[in-house]
CSV table of C-alpha atoms in Angstrom, one decimal:
chain,number,residue,atom,x,y,z
A,1,MET,CA,14.2,-3.2,-12.7
A,2,ALA,CA,17.8,-4.2,-13.0
A,3,ALA,CA,18.7,-1.1,-14.9
A,4,ALA,CA,22.3,0.1,-14.5
A,5,PRO,CA,22.7,2.7,-11.8
A,6,ILE,CA,23.0,6.3,-13.0
A,7,ILE,CA,25.1,7.4,-10.1
A,8,THR,CA,27.6,5.2,-8.3
A,9,SER,CA,29.6,6.2,-5.2
A,10,ARG,CA,32.4,4.1,-3.7
A,11,ASP,CA,34.2,4.6,-0.4
A,12,VAL,CA,33.3,8.2,-0.1
A,13,HIS,CA,34.9,10.0,2.8
A,14,LEU,CA,34.5,13.7,3.6
A,15,TYR,CA,36.4,15.6,6.3
A,16,TYR,CA,35.5,19.1,7.6
A,17,GLY,CA,39.0,19.8,8.9
A,18,LYS,CA,39.7,16.9,11.2
A,19,HIS,CA,36.1,15.9,11.6
A,20,GLU,CA,35.2,12.9,9.4
A,21,ALA,CA,31.6,13.6,8.4
A,22,LEU,CA,31.3,10.8,5.9
A,23,LYS,CA,33.1,7.5,6.7
A,24,GLY,CA,33.2,5.5,3.5
A,25,ILE,CA,29.8,5.6,1.7
A,26,ASP,CA,29.0,3.1,-1.0
A,27,LEU,CA,25.7,3.9,-2.6
A,28,ASP,CA,24.2,3.7,-6.1
A,29,PHE,CA,21.1,5.2,-7.5
A,30,ASN,CA,18.9,3.7,-10.2
A,31,PRO,CA,17.0,5.7,-12.9
A,32,GLN,CA,13.2,6.0,-12.5
A,33,GLN,CA,13.4,5.6,-8.8
A,34,ILE,CA,13.0,7.8,-5.8
A,35,THR,CA,15.6,7.2,-3.1
A,36,ALA,CA,15.0,8.8,0.3
A,37,LEU,CA,18.0,9.5,2.5
A,38,ILE,CA,17.0,9.5,6.1
A,39,GLY,CA,18.8,9.7,9.4
A,40,PRO,CA,19.2,12.0,12.5
A,41,SER,CA,20.7,15.5,12.2
A,42,GLY,CA,24.4,15.3,11.7
A,43,SER,CA,24.3,11.8,10.3
A,44,GLY,CA,25.8,13.1,7.0
A,45,LYS,CA,22.9,12.6,4.6
A,46,SER,CA,22.7,16.3,3.5
A,47,THR,CA,26.5,16.4,3.2
A,48,TYR,CA,26.4,13.3,1.0
A,49,LEU,CA,23.6,14.7,-1.1
A,50,ARG,CA,25.5,17.9,-1.8
A,51,LEU,CA,28.5,15.9,-2.9
A,52,LEU,CA,26.5,14.6,-5.9
A,53,ASN,CA,26.5,17.9,-7.7
A,54,ARG,CA,29.6,19.3,-6.0
A,55,MET,CA,27.8,21.8,-3.8
A,56,ASN,CA,30.4,21.3,-1.0
A,57,ASP,CA,33.3,22.4,-3.2
A,58,LEU,CA,33.6,25.9,-1.8
A,59,ILE,CA,33.5,25.0,1.9
A,60,PRO,CA,36.9,25.7,3.4
A,61,ASN,CA,39.1,23.0,4.9
A,62,ILE,CA,37.1,20.3,3.2
A,63,LYS,CA,38.6,17.1,2.0
A,64,ILE,CA,36.8,14.6,-0.1
A,65,THR,CA,38.1,11.1,-1.1
A,66,GLY,CA,36.5,8.2,-2.9
A,67,ASP,CA,34.8,7.9,-6.2
A,68,ILE,CA,31.5,9.3,-7.3
A,69,ARG,CA,30.4,8.7,-10.9
A,70,LEU,CA,27.5,10.0,-13.0
A,71,TYR,CA,27.1,7.9,-16.2
A,72,GLN,CA,30.4,6.2,-15.2
A,73,GLN,CA,32.2,9.5,-15.4
A,74,ASP,CA,34.1,10.7,-12.3
A,75,ILE,CA,32.4,13.9,-11.3
A,76,TYR,CA,35.4,15.0,-9.2
A,77,ALA,CA,37.8,14.6,-12.1
A,78,SER,CA,39.8,17.7,-12.8
A,79,ASP,CA,38.3,18.1,-16.3
A,80,MET,CA,34.7,17.8,-15.0
A,81,ASP,CA,32.6,20.8,-16.2
A,82,ILE,CA,30.7,21.8,-13.1
A,83,VAL,CA,28.1,23.8,-14.9
A,84,GLN,CA,27.4,20.8,-17.1
A,85,LEU,CA,27.3,18.6,-14.0
A,86,ARG,CA,24.8,20.9,-12.3
A,87,LYS,CA,22.7,20.9,-15.4
A,88,GLU,CA,22.5,17.1,-15.3
A,89,VAL,CA,22.1,17.0,-11.5
A,90,GLY,CA,19.6,19.6,-10.4
A,91,MET,CA,19.0,20.6,-6.8
A,92,VAL,CA,16.0,21.8,-4.8
A,93,PHE,CA,16.5,23.2,-1.4
A,94,GLN,CA,14.6,23.3,1.9
A,95,GLN,CA,13.6,27.0,1.6
A,96,PRO,CA,12.1,27.8,-1.8
A,97,HIS,CA,13.9,30.8,-3.1
A,98,PRO,CA,12.5,32.0,-6.4
A,99,PHE,CA,14.6,34.8,-7.9
A,100,PRO,CA,12.9,38.2,-7.6
A,101,PHE,CA,11.5,38.1,-11.1
A,102,SER,CA,8.4,36.9,-12.7
A,103,ILE,CA,7.4,33.2,-12.6
A,104,TYR,CA,8.2,33.0,-16.3
A,105,ASP,CA,11.7,34.4,-15.9
A,106,ASN,CA,12.4,32.1,-13.0
A,107,VAL,CA,11.6,29.0,-15.0
A,108,VAL,CA,13.6,30.0,-18.1
A,109,TYR,CA,16.5,31.3,-16.1
A,110,GLY,CA,18.7,28.2,-16.7
A,111,LEU,CA,17.8,28.2,-20.4
A,112,ARG,CA,18.6,31.8,-20.9
A,113,LEU,CA,22.0,31.2,-19.2
A,114,ALA,CA,22.5,28.5,-21.8
A,115,GLY,CA,21.9,31.1,-24.5
A,116,ILE,CA,18.4,30.1,-25.6
A,117,LYS,CA,16.5,33.1,-26.9
A,118,ASP,CA,13.8,31.6,-29.1
A,119,ARG,CA,10.6,32.8,-27.6
A,120,ALA,CA,8.6,29.7,-28.8
A,121,VAL,CA,11.2,27.4,-27.2
A,122,LEU,CA,11.1,29.3,-23.9
A,123,ASP,CA,7.3,29.4,-23.9
A,124,GLN,CA,7.1,25.7,-24.4
A,125,ALA,CA,9.7,25.0,-21.7
A,126,VAL,CA,7.7,27.2,-19.2
A,127,GLU,CA,4.5,25.3,-19.9
A,128,THR,CA,6.0,21.9,-19.8
A,129,SER,CA,8.1,22.5,-16.7
A,130,LEU,CA,5.3,24.1,-14.7
A,131,LYS,CA,2.9,21.3,-15.7
A,132,ALA,CA,5.4,18.7,-14.7
A,133,ALA,CA,5.9,20.5,-11.4
A,134,ALA,CA,2.1,20.4,-10.9
A,135,VAL,CA,1.8,24.2,-10.6
A,136,TRP,CA,0.7,25.1,-14.1
A,137,THR,CA,-3.0,25.6,-13.4
A,138,GLU,CA,-2.3,27.9,-10.6
A,139,THR,CA,0.2,30.0,-12.5
A,140,LYS,CA,-0.7,30.0,-16.1
A,141,ASP,CA,-2.6,33.3,-15.9
A,142,ILE,CA,0.0,35.1,-13.8
A,143,LEU,CA,3.2,34.0,-15.5
A,144,HIS,CA,4.5,37.5,-15.7
A,145,GLU,CA,3.8,38.4,-12.1
A,146,SER,CA,6.5,38.1,-9.4
A,147,ALA,CA,7.2,34.6,-8.2
A,148,LEU,CA,7.6,36.1,-4.7
A,149,ALA,CA,3.8,36.7,-4.6
A,150,LEU,CA,3.2,32.9,-4.5
A,151,SER,CA,2.6,30.8,-1.4
A,152,GLY,CA,5.4,28.6,0.0
A,153,GLY,CA,4.2,25.5,-1.6
A,154,GLN,CA,3.7,27.2,-5.0
A,155,ARG,CA,7.2,28.8,-4.8
A,156,GLN,CA,8.7,25.4,-4.1
A,157,ARG,CA,7.0,23.9,-7.1
A,158,VAL,CA,8.1,26.8,-9.3
A,159,CYS,CA,11.7,26.2,-8.0
A,160,ILE,CA,11.3,22.6,-9.0
A,161,ALA,CA,10.0,23.7,-12.5
A,162,ARG,CA,13.1,25.9,-12.7
A,163,VAL,CA,15.2,22.8,-12.2
A,164,LEU,CA,13.1,20.7,-14.7
A,165,ALA,CA,13.4,23.3,-17.4
A,166,VAL,CA,17.1,22.5,-18.0
A,167,LYS,CA,16.2,18.8,-18.4
A,168,PRO,CA,18.4,17.3,-15.7
A,169,ALA,CA,18.8,13.5,-15.4
A,170,VAL,CA,18.9,13.6,-11.6
A,171,ILE,CA,17.0,15.8,-9.1
A,172,LEU,CA,18.4,16.2,-5.7
A,173,LEU,CA,16.1,17.5,-3.0
A,174,ASP,CA,17.2,18.6,0.4
A,175,GLU,CA,14.2,18.4,2.7
A,176,PRO,CA,12.0,19.9,0.0
A,177,THR,CA,8.8,20.0,2.1
A,178,SER,CA,10.0,20.7,5.6
A,179,ALA,CA,9.0,24.4,5.3
A,180,LEU,CA,5.6,23.5,3.8
A,181,ASP,CA,2.2,22.6,5.2
A,182,PRO,CA,0.9,19.0,4.8
A,183,ILE,CA,-1.3,19.7,1.8
A,184,SER,CA,1.5,21.4,-0.1
A,185,SER,CA,3.9,18.6,1.0
A,186,SER,CA,1.4,16.0,-0.3
A,187,LYS,CA,1.2,17.8,-3.7
A,188,ILE,CA,5.0,17.8,-4.0
A,189,GLU,CA,5.2,14.1,-3.0
A,190,GLN,CA,2.6,13.3,-5.7
A,191,MET,CA,4.5,15.4,-8.2
A,192,LEU,CA,7.8,13.5,-7.4
A,193,VAL,CA,6.1,10.2,-7.9
A,194,ASP,CA,4.7,11.4,-11.2
A,195,LEU,CA,8.1,12.7,-12.3
A,196,LYS,CA,10.1,9.6,-11.4
A,197,LYS,CA,9.4,7.9,-14.7
A,198,ASP,CA,11.6,10.5,-16.4
A,199,TYR,CA,14.2,11.2,-13.6
A,200,THR,CA,16.3,9.8,-10.9
A,201,ILE,CA,15.2,11.4,-7.7
A,202,ILE,CA,17.3,11.6,-4.5
A,203,MET,CA,15.6,13.2,-1.5
A,204,VAL,CA,16.9,14.0,2.0
A,205,THR,CA,14.0,14.0,4.4
A,206,HIS,CA,13.4,14.2,8.1
A,207,ASN,CA,9.9,13.1,7.6
A,208,LEU,CA,9.8,9.4,7.9
A,209,GLN,CA,6.2,9.2,6.7
A,210,GLN,CA,7.3,11.0,3.6
A,211,ALA,CA,10.1,8.6,2.9
A,212,ALA,CA,7.7,5.7,3.5
A,213,ARG,CA,5.0,7.1,1.3
A,214,ALA,CA,6.9,8.5,-1.6
A,215,SER,CA,10.2,6.6,-2.1
A,216,ASP,CA,11.2,3.3,-3.7
A,217,LYS,CA,14.5,2.9,-1.8
A,218,THR,CA,15.4,4.2,1.6
A,219,ALA,CA,19.0,4.8,2.7
A,220,PHE,CA,19.5,5.2,6.4
A,221,PHE,CA,22.5,7.3,7.5
A,222,LEU,CA,23.9,7.3,11.0
A,223,ASP,CA,27.0,9.0,12.3
A,224,GLY,CA,28.6,9.4,8.9
A,225,GLN,CA,27.9,5.9,7.8
A,226,LEU,CA,25.3,4.2,5.6
A,227,VAL,CA,23.7,1.7,7.9
A,228,GLU,CA,21.2,0.3,5.4
A,229,LEU,CA,19.9,0.7,1.9
A,230,ASN,CA,16.8,-1.3,1.2
A,231,ASP,CA,13.6,-1.3,-0.7
A,232,THR,CA,11.3,1.2,1.1
A,233,VAL,CA,8.6,-1.5,1.6
A,234,ASN,CA,11.1,-3.8,3.3
A,235,PHE,CA,12.8,-0.9,5.2
A,236,PHE,CA,9.6,0.1,6.8
A,237,THR,CA,8.2,-3.4,7.5
A,238,ALA,CA,11.3,-5.4,8.3
A,239,PRO,CA,14.5,-3.5,8.1
A,240,ALA,CA,17.7,-5.5,8.0
A,241,LYS,CA,19.6,-3.7,10.7
A,242,LYS,CA,18.6,-3.1,14.4
A,243,GLU,CA,19.7,0.5,14.2
A,244,SER,CA,17.3,1.1,11.4
A,245,GLU,CA,14.5,-0.4,13.3
A,246,ASP,CA,15.3,1.6,16.4
A,247,TYR,CA,15.4,4.8,14.5
A,248,ILE,CA,12.2,4.5,12.5
A,249,SER,CA,10.3,3.3,15.5
A,250,GLY,CA,11.4,6.3,17.4
A,251,ARG,CA,13.7,4.6,19.9
A,252,PHE,CA,16.4,7.1,19.3
A,253,GLY,CA,17.4,10.0,17.1
B,1,MET,CA,-0.2,11.3,-2.4
B,2,ARG,CA,-3.8,10.6,-1.8
B,3,GLU,CA,-4.0,9.1,-5.3
B,4,ILE,CA,-1.5,6.4,-4.6
B,5,PHE,CA,-3.2,5.5,-1.3
B,6,SER,CA,-6.6,5.4,-3.0
B,7,GLN,CA,-5.2,3.2,-5.7
B,8,GLU,CA,-3.7,0.8,-3.2
B,9,LEU,CA,-6.9,0.8,-1.2
B,10,ASN,CA,-8.9,0.1,-4.3
B,11,ASP,CA,-6.6,-2.8,-5.2
B,12,LEU,CA,-7.2,-4.2,-1.7
B,13,HIS,CA,-11.0,-4.0,-2.2
B,14,VAL,CA,-10.7,-5.8,-5.5
B,15,CYS,CA,-8.7,-8.6,-3.8
B,16,PHE,CA,-11.2,-8.8,-1.0
B,17,SER,CA,-14.1,-9.0,-3.5
B,18,GLU,CA,-12.4,-11.6,-5.5
B,19,MET,CA,-11.8,-13.6,-2.4
B,20,GLY,CA,-15.4,-13.2,-1.4
B,21,MET,CA,-16.6,-14.6,-4.8
B,22,LEU,CA,-14.3,-17.6,-4.5
B,23,VAL,CA,-15.6,-18.3,-1.0
B,24,ASN,CA,-19.1,-17.9,-2.1
B,25,GLN,CA,-18.5,-20.3,-4.9
B,26,ALA,CA,-16.7,-22.8,-2.6
B,27,VAL,CA,-19.6,-22.8,-0.1
B,28,TYR,CA,-22.2,-23.2,-2.9
B,29,ASN,CA,-20.2,-26.0,-4.7
B,30,SER,CA,-19.5,-27.9,-1.5
B,31,VAL,CA,-23.2,-28.1,-0.6
B,32,LYS,CA,-24.1,-28.9,-4.3
B,33,ALA,CA,-21.5,-31.7,-4.3
B,34,PHE,CA,-22.9,-33.0,-1.0
B,35,VAL,CA,-26.5,-33.1,-2.1
B,36,ASN,CA,-25.7,-34.5,-5.5
B,37,HIS,CA,-23.1,-36.9,-4.2
B,38,ASP,CA,-20.7,-35.4,-6.6
B,39,ARG,CA,-17.2,-36.5,-5.5
B,40,GLU,CA,-15.4,-34.7,-8.3
B,41,LEU,CA,-16.9,-31.3,-7.4
B,42,ALA,CA,-16.1,-31.9,-3.7
B,43,LEU,CA,-12.5,-32.6,-4.7
B,44,LYS,CA,-12.5,-29.4,-6.7
B,45,VAL,CA,-13.6,-27.4,-3.7
B,46,ILE,CA,-10.8,-28.9,-1.6
B,47,ARG,CA,-8.2,-28.1,-4.3
B,48,ASN,CA,-9.4,-24.5,-4.8
B,49,ASP,CA,-9.1,-23.7,-1.1
B,50,VAL,CA,-5.4,-23.1,-1.7
B,51,VAL,CA,-6.3,-20.1,-3.8
B,52,ILE,CA,-8.6,-18.7,-1.1
B,53,ASN,CA,-5.8,-19.1,1.5
B,54,GLU,CA,-3.4,-17.3,-0.9
B,55,CYS,CA,-5.9,-14.5,-1.3
B,56,GLU,CA,-6.0,-14.0,2.5
B,57,VAL,CA,-2.2,-14.0,2.7
B,58,ASP,CA,-2.0,-11.5,-0.1
B,59,ILE,CA,-4.6,-9.2,1.6
B,60,GLU,CA,-2.7,-9.4,4.9
B,61,ARG,CA,0.6,-8.5,3.2
B,62,ARG,CA,-0.9,-5.6,1.3
B,63,SER,CA,-2.7,-4.3,4.4
B,64,PHE,CA,0.5,-4.5,6.4
B,65,GLU,CA,2.4,-2.6,3.8
B,66,ILE,CA,-0.3,0.1,3.5
B,67,ILE,CA,-0.3,0.6,7.3
B,68,ALA,CA,3.5,0.7,7.4
B,69,LEU,CA,4.0,3.0,4.4
B,70,GLN,CA,0.9,5.2,4.3
B,71,GLN,CA,0.1,5.3,8.0
B,72,PRO,CA,-3.6,5.7,7.5
B,73,VAL,CA,-5.9,7.2,10.2
B,74,THR,CA,-9.6,7.5,10.9
B,75,ARG,CA,-11.8,6.0,8.2
B,76,ASP,CA,-8.9,4.8,6.1
B,77,LEU,CA,-7.5,2.9,9.0
B,78,ARG,CA,-10.9,1.4,9.8
B,79,MET,CA,-11.2,0.4,6.2
B,80,ILE,CA,-7.9,-1.6,6.3
B,81,VAL,CA,-8.7,-3.1,9.7
B,82,THR,CA,-12.1,-4.2,8.4
B,83,ILE,CA,-10.6,-5.9,5.4
B,84,MET,CA,-8.0,-7.7,7.5
B,85,LYS,CA,-10.6,-9.0,9.9
B,86,ALA,CA,-13.3,-9.7,7.3
B,87,SER,CA,-10.8,-11.6,5.2
B,88,SER,CA,-10.0,-13.9,8.1
B,89,ASP,CA,-13.8,-14.6,8.4
B,90,LEU,CA,-13.9,-15.3,4.7
B,91,GLU,CA,-11.0,-17.7,5.0
B,92,ARG,CA,-12.7,-19.6,7.8
B,93,MET,CA,-15.8,-19.8,5.6
B,94,GLY,CA,-13.7,-21.4,2.9
B,95,ASP,CA,-12.4,-23.9,5.5
B,96,HIS,CA,-15.9,-24.9,6.3
B,97,ALA,CA,-16.7,-25.4,2.6
B,98,VAL,CA,-13.7,-27.8,2.6
B,99,SER,CA,-15.1,-29.6,5.6
B,100,ILE,CA,-18.4,-30.0,3.8
B,101,ALA,CA,-16.6,-31.3,0.8
B,102,LYS,CA,-14.7,-33.8,2.9
B,103,SER,CA,-18.0,-35.1,4.3
B,104,THR,CA,-19.2,-35.6,0.8
B,105,ILE,CA,-16.2,-37.8,0.0
B,106,ARG,CA,-16.6,-39.7,3.3
B,107,VAL,CA,-20.4,-40.3,2.9
B,108,LYS,CA,-20.3,-42.0,-0.4
B,109,GLY,CA,-21.9,-45.5,-0.2
B,110,ASN,CA,-23.6,-44.9,3.1
B,111,ARG,CA,-27.4,-45.1,3.4
B,112,ARG,CA,-28.9,-41.6,2.9
B,113,VAL,CA,-32.0,-39.7,3.9
B,114,PRO,CA,-33.4,-37.7,1.0
B,115,GLU,CA,-35.6,-35.4,3.2
B,116,ILE,CA,-32.7,-34.3,5.3
B,117,GLU,CA,-30.6,-33.7,2.3
B,118,ALA,CA,-33.3,-31.5,0.9
B,119,ALA,CA,-33.5,-29.6,4.2
B,120,ILE,CA,-29.7,-29.1,4.0
B,121,ALA,CA,-30.0,-27.8,0.4
B,122,THR,CA,-32.6,-25.3,1.6
B,123,MET,CA,-30.5,-24.2,4.5
B,124,ALA,CA,-27.5,-23.8,2.1
B,125,GLU,CA,-29.7,-21.7,-0.2
B,126,ILE,CA,-30.3,-19.2,2.7
B,127,VAL,CA,-26.6,-19.2,3.6
B,128,LYS,CA,-25.6,-18.6,-0.1
B,129,LYS,CA,-27.9,-15.6,-0.3
B,130,MET,CA,-26.5,-14.2,2.9
B,131,VAL,CA,-22.9,-14.6,1.6
B,132,GLU,CA,-23.8,-12.9,-1.7
B,133,ALA,CA,-25.7,-10.1,0.1
B,134,VAL,CA,-22.9,-9.4,2.5
B,135,LEU,CA,-20.4,-9.1,-0.2
B,136,ASP,CA,-22.6,-6.7,-2.0
B,137,ALA,CA,-23.3,-4.7,1.2
B,138,TYR,CA,-19.6,-4.6,1.8
B,139,VAL,CA,-18.9,-3.2,-1.7
B,140,LYS,CA,-21.6,-0.6,-1.2
B,141,ARG,CA,-20.6,0.1,2.4
B,142,ASP,CA,-24.3,-0.4,3.2
B,143,ASP,CA,-24.5,-0.7,7.0
B,144,ARG,CA,-28.3,-0.7,7.1
B,145,ARG,CA,-28.4,-3.6,4.7
B,146,ALA,CA,-25.7,-5.4,6.8
B,147,ARG,CA,-27.9,-5.2,9.9
B,148,LYS,CA,-30.7,-6.8,7.9
B,149,ILE,CA,-28.6,-9.5,6.5
B,150,ALA,CA,-27.4,-10.5,10.0
B,151,GLN,CA,-31.1,-11.0,10.9
B,152,HIS,CA,-31.3,-13.8,8.4
B,153,ASP,CA,-28.8,-15.8,10.5
B,154,GLN,CA,-31.8,-16.5,12.7
B,155,GLN,CA,-33.3,-18.5,9.8
B,156,VAL,CA,-30.1,-20.4,9.4
B,157,ASN,CA,-30.1,-21.3,13.1
B,158,GLU,CA,-33.7,-22.4,12.9
B,159,ALA,CA,-33.0,-24.5,9.9
B,160,PHE,CA,-30.1,-26.1,11.7
B,161,GLN,CA,-32.3,-26.8,14.7
B,162,ARG,CA,-34.8,-28.6,12.5
B,163,ILE,CA,-32.1,-30.7,10.8
B,164,TYR,CA,-30.6,-31.5,14.1
B,165,GLU,CA,-34.0,-32.8,15.4
B,166,ARG,CA,-34.7,-34.7,12.2
B,167,CYS,CA,-31.3,-36.4,12.4
B,168,ILE,CA,-31.7,-37.5,16.0
B,169,THR,CA,-35.1,-39.0,15.2
B,170,GLU,CA,-33.7,-40.7,12.1
B,171,MET,CA,-30.8,-42.2,14.0
B,172,GLN,CA,-33.1,-43.4,16.8
B,173,GLN,CA,-35.5,-45.1,14.3
B,174,ASN,CA,-32.9,-46.4,11.8
B,175,PRO,CA,-29.6,-47.1,13.4
B,176,ASP,CA,-28.0,-47.9,10.0
B,177,THR,CA,-28.3,-44.2,9.2
B,178,VAL,CA,-26.1,-43.1,12.1
B,179,ILE,CA,-23.0,-42.6,10.0
B,180,GLY,CA,-24.9,-40.7,7.3
B,181,SER,CA,-26.9,-38.6,9.8
B,182,THR,CA,-23.7,-37.7,11.7
B,183,ASP,CA,-22.4,-36.3,8.5
B,184,TYR,CA,-25.7,-34.4,8.0
B,185,LEU,CA,-25.2,-32.9,11.4
B,186,LEU,CA,-21.7,-31.9,10.7
B,187,VAL,CA,-22.5,-30.4,7.3
B,188,SER,CA,-25.4,-28.4,8.8
B,189,THR,CA,-23.1,-27.3,11.7
B,190,TYR,CA,-20.6,-26.0,9.1
B,191,LEU,CA,-23.3,-24.1,7.3
B,192,GLU,CA,-24.5,-22.6,10.5
B,193,ARG,CA,-21.0,-21.5,11.2
B,194,VAL,CA,-20.7,-19.9,7.8
B,195,GLY,CA,-23.9,-17.9,8.7
B,196,ASP,CA,-22.1,-16.8,11.9
B,197,TYR,CA,-19.1,-15.6,9.8
B,198,VAL,CA,-21.5,-13.7,7.5
B,199,THR,CA,-22.8,-12.0,10.7
B,200,ASN,CA,-19.3,-11.1,11.7
B,201,ILE,CA,-18.7,-9.4,8.3
B,202,CYS,CA,-22.0,-7.5,8.8
B,203,GLU,CA,-20.6,-6.3,12.1
B,204,TRP,CA,-17.4,-5.1,10.3
B,205,ILE,CA,-19.5,-3.2,7.7
B,206,VAL,CA,-21.3,-1.4,10.6
B,207,TYR,CA,-17.9,-0.7,12.2
B,208,LEU,CA,-16.6,0.7,8.9
B,209,LYS,CA,-19.5,3.0,8.5
B,210,THR,CA,-20.1,4.1,12.1
B,211,ASN,CA,-16.9,3.4,14.0
B,212,LYS,CA,-19.0,1.3,16.4
B,213,LEU,CA,-18.1,-2.3,17.4
B,214,ILE,CA,-21.4,-4.1,17.9
B,215,GLU,CA,-22.8,-7.6,18.3
B,216,LEU,CA,-25.5,-8.2,15.7
B,217,ASN,CA,-26.6,-11.6,16.9
B,218,VAL,CA,-26.3,-12.7,20.4
B,219,ASN,CA,-25.6,-16.5,20.2
B,220,ASN,CA,-26.6,-17.3,23.7
B,221,LYS,CA,-30.3,-17.2,22.6
B,222,GLU,CA,-29.7,-20.2,20.5
B,223,THR,CA,-30.8,-23.5,21.9
B,224,LEU,CA,-27.5,-25.2,20.8
């Protein structure tokens, strides 16, 4: 279990203009684990998550300091290839937004961008990715129909398959199930647990039960700070910090 | 996510069943040691109780984690509550086996009464069958069988009553058997208590299946 962390971050600060949204975050992520980032709205957890594949870059008046490394490489270095970074660190959002094409074309989108044209390679990637995203049996006979015809839960799994197709090392998920019903959410949680042997998974969630059920580590954010990072089992049975206890037992937030 | 929960619940059942088998063995061996005056076997029962206690702690820890992380409801919640409560009953049964084993070690060298020892062995046989049956009923979630098993506790109570009367008579007639007979009384009391714990577990099985908390045997009908 003492594998070297795949992502490290040290003293990460982020300012929106004068507002300091992140106040010095030190946080590492281990391979083959699911880390849940929890905390009240405005605590900085989504802002932090988006830093990990530089999704905040285009926000005006933003200032980021500190050190974030993927495989020990500074991802904010001037020579960092952002396309390559986002290939390594995939992202899944709250609202599943498939592109308005077929399921097949959605999944291979990233591969085609990378110039892959070999039909056999693409076919294989579609099957592998949809299977890994636990949506293959529902879609294998309708691969060439529009992804927009799918249900919300299926769309989200197709969006996850789209991320998996480019073989990232890390998957970021920003409240991936908050727009879904409990059954679809449960399928996605199970899928994440099945996927973690091959990926590093970092998930922002407002659903504390989801963090408890699905994650290995829980990181609790409050007011731009990381209050506690702990093994999930410890976090939900005996957290180290009083603020953590108060938050998860519903005393505030 | 149901899969993970089911797996954890299954692991919990395995722990519980293992603990049940250890307790059953402890009760059986403690009486066997007592009747055969087997000090070595009695010591083994005492030593093995540590393992039973560890099982209970392990079951509690697992149950606690499942409740905190999986937040079970309805039948799932009842399942975990049942295991937690029933494992405490099992642990107490193990303690009674230890008490019987301690009596064995104490009694060595005293004058003994073979007929009473035979009666204790018979009583132990009934209790042993009850323990085995309740573990099986638990695994099969068989509430009807649980109700039947609980009825056997009456036989245990009656056996206890007979041993009690026999011991009093013996002590009155042969005062040099007072120490030995006191131990017989203690051992049969422990066995009677084990029967009560089996009844408790029967009640938990009924609860698990029906969501009804019931009393299967009303003890105030007993003469002691």
